[in-house]
Backbone as JSON, one array per atom type, in Angstrom:
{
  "sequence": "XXXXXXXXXXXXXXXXXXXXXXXXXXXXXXXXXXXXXXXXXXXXXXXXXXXXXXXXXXXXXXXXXXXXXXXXXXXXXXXXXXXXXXXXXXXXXXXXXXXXXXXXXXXXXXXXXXXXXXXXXXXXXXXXXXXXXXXXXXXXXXXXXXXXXXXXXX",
  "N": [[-41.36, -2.96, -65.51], [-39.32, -3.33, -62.6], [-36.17, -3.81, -62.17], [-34.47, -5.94, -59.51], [-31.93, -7.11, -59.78], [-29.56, -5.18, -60.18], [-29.56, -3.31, -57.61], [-28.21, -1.1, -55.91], [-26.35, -0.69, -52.41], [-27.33, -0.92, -49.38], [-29.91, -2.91, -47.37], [-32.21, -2.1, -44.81], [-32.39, -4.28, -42.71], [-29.69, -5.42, -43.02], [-27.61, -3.2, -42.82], [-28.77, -2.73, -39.43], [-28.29, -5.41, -38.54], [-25.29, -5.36, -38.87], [-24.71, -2.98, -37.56], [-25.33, -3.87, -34.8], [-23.49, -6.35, -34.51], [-21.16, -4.58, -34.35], [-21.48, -3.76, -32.09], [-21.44, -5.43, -30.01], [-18.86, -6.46, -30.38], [-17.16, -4.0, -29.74], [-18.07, -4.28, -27.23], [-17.41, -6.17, -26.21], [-14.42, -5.33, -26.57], [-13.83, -3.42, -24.92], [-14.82, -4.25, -22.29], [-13.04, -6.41, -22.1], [-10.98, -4.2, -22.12], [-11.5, -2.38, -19.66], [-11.58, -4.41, -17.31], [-8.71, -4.85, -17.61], [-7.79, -2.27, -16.92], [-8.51, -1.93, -14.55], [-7.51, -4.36, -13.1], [-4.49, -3.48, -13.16], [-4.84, -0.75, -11.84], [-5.27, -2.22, -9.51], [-3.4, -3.99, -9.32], [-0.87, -1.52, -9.0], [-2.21, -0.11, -6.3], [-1.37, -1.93, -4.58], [1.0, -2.59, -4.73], [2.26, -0.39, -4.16], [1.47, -0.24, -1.28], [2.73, -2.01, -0.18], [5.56, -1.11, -0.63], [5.16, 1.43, 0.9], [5.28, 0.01, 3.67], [7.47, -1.39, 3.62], [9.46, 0.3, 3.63], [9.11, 1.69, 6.25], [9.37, -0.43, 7.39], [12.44, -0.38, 6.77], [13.39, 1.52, 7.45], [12.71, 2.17, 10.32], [14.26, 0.11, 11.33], [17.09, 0.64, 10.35], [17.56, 3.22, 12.19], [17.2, 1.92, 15.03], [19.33, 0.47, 14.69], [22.03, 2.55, 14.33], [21.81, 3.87, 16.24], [21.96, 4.25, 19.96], [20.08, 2.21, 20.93], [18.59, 2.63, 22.28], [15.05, 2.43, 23.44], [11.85, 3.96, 23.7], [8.66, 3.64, 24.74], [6.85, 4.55, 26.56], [5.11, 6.6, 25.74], [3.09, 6.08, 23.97], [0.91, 6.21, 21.19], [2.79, 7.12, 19.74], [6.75, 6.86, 19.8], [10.08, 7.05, 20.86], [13.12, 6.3, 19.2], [16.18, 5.89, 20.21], [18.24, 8.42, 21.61], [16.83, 10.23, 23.4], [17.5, 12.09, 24.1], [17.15, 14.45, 22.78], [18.97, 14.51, 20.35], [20.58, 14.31, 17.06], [20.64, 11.45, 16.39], [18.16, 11.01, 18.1], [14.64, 9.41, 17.21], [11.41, 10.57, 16.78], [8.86, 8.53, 16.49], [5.5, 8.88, 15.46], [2.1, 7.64, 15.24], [-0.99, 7.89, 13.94], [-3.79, 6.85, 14.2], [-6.38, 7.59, 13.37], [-5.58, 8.66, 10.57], [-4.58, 6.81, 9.68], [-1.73, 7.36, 9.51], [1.92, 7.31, 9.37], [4.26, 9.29, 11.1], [7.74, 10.51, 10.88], [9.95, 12.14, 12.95], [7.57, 13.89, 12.33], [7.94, 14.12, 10.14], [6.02, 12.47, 6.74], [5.92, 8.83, 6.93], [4.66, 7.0, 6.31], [1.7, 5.56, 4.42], [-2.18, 4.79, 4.81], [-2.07, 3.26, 6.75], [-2.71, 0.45, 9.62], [-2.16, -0.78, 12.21], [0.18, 0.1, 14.17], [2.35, -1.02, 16.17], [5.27, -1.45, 18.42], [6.69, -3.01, 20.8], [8.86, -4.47, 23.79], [10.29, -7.14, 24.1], [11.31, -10.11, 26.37], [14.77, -10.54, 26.37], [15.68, -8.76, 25.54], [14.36, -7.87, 22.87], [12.92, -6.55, 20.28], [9.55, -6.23, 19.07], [8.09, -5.41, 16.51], [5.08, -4.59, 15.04], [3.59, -4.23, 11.75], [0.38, -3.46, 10.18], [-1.24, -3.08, 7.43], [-3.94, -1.12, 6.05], [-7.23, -2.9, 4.66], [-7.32, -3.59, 0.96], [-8.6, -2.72, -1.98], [-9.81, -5.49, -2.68], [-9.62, -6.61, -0.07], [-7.75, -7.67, 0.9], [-5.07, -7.86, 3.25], [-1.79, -6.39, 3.95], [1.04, -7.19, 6.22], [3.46, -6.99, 8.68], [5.88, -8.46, 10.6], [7.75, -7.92, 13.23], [11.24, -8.82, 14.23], [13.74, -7.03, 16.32], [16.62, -7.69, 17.47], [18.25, -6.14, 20.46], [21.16, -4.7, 21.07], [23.14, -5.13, 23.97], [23.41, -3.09, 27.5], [27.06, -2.32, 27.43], [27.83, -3.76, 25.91]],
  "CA": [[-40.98, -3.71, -64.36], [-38.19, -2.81, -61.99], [-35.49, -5.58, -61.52], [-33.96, -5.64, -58.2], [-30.15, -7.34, -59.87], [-29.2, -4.28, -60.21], [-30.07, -2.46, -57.07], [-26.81, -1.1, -55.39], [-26.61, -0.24, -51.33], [-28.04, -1.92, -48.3], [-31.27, -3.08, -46.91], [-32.45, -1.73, -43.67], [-31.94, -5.2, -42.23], [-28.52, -5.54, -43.14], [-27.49, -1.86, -41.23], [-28.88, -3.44, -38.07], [-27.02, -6.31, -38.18], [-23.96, -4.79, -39.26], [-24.1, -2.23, -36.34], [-25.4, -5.11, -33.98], [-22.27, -7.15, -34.82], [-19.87, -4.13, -34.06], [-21.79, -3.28, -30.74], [-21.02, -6.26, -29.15], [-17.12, -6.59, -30.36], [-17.64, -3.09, -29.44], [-18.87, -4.13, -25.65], [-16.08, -7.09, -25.74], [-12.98, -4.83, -25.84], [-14.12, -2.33, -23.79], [-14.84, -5.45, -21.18], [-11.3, -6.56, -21.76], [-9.94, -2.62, -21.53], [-11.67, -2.3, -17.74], [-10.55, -5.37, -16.46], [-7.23, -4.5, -17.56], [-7.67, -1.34, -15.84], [-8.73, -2.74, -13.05], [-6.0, -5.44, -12.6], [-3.47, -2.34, -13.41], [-5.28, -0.02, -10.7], [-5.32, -2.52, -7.92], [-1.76, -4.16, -8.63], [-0.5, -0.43, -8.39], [-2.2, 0.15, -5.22], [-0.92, -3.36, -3.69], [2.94, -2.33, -4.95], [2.58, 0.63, -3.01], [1.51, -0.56, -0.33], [4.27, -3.01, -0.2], [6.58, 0.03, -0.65], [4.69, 2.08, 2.04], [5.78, -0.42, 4.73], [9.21, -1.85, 3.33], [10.27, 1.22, 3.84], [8.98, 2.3, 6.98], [10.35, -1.13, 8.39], [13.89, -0.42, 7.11], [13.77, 2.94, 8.56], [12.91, 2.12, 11.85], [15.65, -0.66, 11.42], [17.98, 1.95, 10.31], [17.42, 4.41, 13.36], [17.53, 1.66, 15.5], [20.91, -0.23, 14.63], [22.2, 3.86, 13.92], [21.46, 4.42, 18.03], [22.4, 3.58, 21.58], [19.39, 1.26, 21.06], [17.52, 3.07, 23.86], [13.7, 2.86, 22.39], [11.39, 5.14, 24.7], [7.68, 2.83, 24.53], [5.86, 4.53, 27.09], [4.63, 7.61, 25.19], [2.15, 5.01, 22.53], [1.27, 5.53, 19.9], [4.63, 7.77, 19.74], [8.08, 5.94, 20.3], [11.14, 7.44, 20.53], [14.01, 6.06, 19.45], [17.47, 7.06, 20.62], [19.13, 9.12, 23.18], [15.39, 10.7, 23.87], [17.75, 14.02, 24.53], [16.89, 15.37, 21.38], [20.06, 14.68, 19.97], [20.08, 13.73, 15.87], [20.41, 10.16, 16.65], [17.3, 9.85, 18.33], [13.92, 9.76, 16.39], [10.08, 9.93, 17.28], [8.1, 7.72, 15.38], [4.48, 8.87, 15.92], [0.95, 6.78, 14.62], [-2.3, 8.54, 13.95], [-4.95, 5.62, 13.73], [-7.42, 8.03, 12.44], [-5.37, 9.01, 9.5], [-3.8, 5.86, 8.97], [-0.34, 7.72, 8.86], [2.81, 7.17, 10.66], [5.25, 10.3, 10.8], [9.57, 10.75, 11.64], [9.69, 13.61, 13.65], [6.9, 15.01, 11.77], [7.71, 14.03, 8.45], [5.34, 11.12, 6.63], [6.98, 7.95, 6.22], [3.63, 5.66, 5.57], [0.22, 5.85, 4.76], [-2.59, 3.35, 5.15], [-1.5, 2.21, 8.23], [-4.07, 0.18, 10.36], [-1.55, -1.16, 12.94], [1.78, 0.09, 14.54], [3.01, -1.26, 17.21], [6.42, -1.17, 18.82], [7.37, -3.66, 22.0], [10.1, -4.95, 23.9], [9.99, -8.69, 24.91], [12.53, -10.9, 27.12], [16.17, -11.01, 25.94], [16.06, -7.31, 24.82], [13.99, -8.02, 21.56], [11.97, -5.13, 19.75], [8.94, -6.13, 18.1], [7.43, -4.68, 15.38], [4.17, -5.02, 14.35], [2.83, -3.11, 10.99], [-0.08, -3.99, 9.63], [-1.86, -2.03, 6.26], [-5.13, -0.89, 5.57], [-6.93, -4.25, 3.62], [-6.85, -3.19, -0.12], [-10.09, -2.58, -2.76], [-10.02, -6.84, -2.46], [-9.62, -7.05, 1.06], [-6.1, -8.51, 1.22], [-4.36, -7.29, 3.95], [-0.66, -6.66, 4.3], [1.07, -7.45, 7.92], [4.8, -7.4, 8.77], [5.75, -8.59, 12.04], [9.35, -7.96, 13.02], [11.88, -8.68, 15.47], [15.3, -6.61, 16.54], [17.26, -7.91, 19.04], [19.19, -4.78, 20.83], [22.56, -4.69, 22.09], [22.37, -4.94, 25.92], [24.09, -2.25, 27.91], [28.35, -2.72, 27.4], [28.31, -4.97, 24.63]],
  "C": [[-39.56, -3.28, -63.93], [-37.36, -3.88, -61.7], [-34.54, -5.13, -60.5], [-32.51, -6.38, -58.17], [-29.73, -6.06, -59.69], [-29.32, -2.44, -59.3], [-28.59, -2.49, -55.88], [-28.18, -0.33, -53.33], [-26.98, -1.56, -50.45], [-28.86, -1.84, -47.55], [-31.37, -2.44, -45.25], [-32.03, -2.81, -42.54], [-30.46, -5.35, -41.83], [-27.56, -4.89, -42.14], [-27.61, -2.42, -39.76], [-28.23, -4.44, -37.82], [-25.17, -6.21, -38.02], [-23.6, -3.99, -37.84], [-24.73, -2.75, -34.94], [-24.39, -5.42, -33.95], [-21.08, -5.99, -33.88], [-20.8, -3.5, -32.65], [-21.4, -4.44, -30.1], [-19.6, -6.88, -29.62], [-16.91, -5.25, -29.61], [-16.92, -2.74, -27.68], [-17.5, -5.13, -25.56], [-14.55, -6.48, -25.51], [-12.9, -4.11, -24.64], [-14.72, -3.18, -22.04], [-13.43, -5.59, -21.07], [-10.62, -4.97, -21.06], [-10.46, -2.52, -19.88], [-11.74, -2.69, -17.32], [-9.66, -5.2, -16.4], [-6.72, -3.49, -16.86], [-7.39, -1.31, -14.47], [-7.84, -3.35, -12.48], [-5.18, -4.05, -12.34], [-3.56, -1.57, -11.75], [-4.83, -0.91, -9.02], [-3.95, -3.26, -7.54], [-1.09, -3.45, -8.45], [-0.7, -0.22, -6.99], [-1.23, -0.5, -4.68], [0.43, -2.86, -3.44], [2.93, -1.32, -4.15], [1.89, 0.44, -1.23], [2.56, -1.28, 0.59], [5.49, -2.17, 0.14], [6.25, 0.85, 0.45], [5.77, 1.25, 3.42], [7.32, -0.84, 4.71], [10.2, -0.49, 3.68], [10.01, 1.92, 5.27], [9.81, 1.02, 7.89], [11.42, -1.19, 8.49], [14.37, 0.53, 7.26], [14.03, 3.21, 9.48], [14.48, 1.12, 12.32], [16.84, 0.03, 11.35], [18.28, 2.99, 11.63], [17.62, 3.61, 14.54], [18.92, 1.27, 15.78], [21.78, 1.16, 14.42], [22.26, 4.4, 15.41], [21.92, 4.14, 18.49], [21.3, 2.19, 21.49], [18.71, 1.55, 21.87], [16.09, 3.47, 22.74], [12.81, 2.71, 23.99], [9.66, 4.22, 23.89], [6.43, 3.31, 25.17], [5.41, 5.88, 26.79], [3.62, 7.05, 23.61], [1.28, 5.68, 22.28], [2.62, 6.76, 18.85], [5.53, 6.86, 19.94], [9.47, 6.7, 19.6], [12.23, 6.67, 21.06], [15.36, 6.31, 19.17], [18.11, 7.17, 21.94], [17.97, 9.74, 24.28], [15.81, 11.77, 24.31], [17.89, 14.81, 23.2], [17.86, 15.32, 20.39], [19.76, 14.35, 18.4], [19.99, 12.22, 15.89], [19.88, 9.57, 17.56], [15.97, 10.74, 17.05], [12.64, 9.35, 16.67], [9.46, 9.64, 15.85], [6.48, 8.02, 16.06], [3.09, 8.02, 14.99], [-0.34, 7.36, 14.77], [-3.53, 7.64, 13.14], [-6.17, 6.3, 13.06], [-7.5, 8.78, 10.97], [-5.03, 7.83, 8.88], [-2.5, 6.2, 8.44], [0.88, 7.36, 10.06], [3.97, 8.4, 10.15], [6.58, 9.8, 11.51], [9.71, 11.56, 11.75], [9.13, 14.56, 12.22], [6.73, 14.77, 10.24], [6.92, 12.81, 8.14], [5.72, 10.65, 6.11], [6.14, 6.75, 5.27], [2.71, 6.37, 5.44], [-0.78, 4.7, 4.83], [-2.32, 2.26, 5.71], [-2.8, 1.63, 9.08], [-3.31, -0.46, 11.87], [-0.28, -0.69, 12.98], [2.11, 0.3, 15.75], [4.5, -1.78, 17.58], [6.33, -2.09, 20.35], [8.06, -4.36, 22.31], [9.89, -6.27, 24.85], [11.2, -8.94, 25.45], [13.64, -10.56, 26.33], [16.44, -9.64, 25.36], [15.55, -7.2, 23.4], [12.78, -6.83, 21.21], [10.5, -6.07, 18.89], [8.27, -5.85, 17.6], [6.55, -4.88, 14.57], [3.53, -4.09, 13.61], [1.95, -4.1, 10.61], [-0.79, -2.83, 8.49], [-3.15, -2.02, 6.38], [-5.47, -2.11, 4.94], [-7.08, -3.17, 2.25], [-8.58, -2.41, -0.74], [-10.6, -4.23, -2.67], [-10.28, -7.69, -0.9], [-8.57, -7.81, 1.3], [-5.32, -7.11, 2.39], [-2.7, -7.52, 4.07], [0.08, -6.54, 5.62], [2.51, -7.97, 7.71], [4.85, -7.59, 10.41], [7.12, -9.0, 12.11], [9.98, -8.06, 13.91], [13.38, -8.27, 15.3], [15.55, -6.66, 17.49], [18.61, -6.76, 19.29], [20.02, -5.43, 21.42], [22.33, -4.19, 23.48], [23.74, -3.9, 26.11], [25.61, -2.78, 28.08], [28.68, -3.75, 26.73], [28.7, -4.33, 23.37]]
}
């Protein structure tokens, strides 16, 4: 007779459970790891998006308050602003809705642009409407800005 105290190893059963058990801790990190990804991935985008426009609005702010204040509107979705005689202190701002880019003479200042508009209301006021591409969530970002120009001899 064979006695089975003394029988080293493990049952076929056992194995399956064993590598059951570590398939689904397994499946649980690797759940946690590409959510975490995920979050990571899309609060990167967001931040740059954020950065995309922050910087294109304190550019144009820059170039304006930097000028005569003469901003040139009727060449859209272009706008030059400046002296509009080519001088270094003026600067076209152009918008290509089918790239979603906005260039400074030429160079690219944004991307995932879905709105940029430039107009001048009562009292001499500029305003400035960006809006972004929406995201992978559908959150959209949207600045909407106003610079009031120095009137002629002030």
């Amino acid at each position: 007779m064979i006695s089975l105290k003394n029988k080293n190893g493990m049952t076929v059963i056992e194995v399956l459970v064993t590598i059951l058990i570590a398939a689904i801790i397994f499946g649980m990190v690797a759940s946690i790891v590409g959510f975490f990804s995920r979050f990571y991935s899309d609060e990167s985008q967001h931040v740059n998006r954020q950065e995309n426009m922050r910087i294109l609005m304190l550019q144009i702010e820059r170039d304006i308050r930097t000028s005569d204040q003469e901003v040139n509107l009727a060449s859209a979705p272009c706008y030059l602003i400046g002296l509009g005689d080519g001088s270094t202190t003026s600067h076209n701002y152009c918008f290509n809705s089918a790239t979603g880019i906005v260039t400074r003479d030429g160079v690219v200042l944004a991307r995932n642009v879905s709105v940029f508009t430039l107009a001048l209301s009562s009292g001499g006021a500029l305003n400035i409407d960006i809006r972004m591409v929406p995201d992978s969530r559908g959150k959209q970002l949207e600045a909407i800005y106003t610079i009031y120009l120095r009137q002629a001899g002030s």
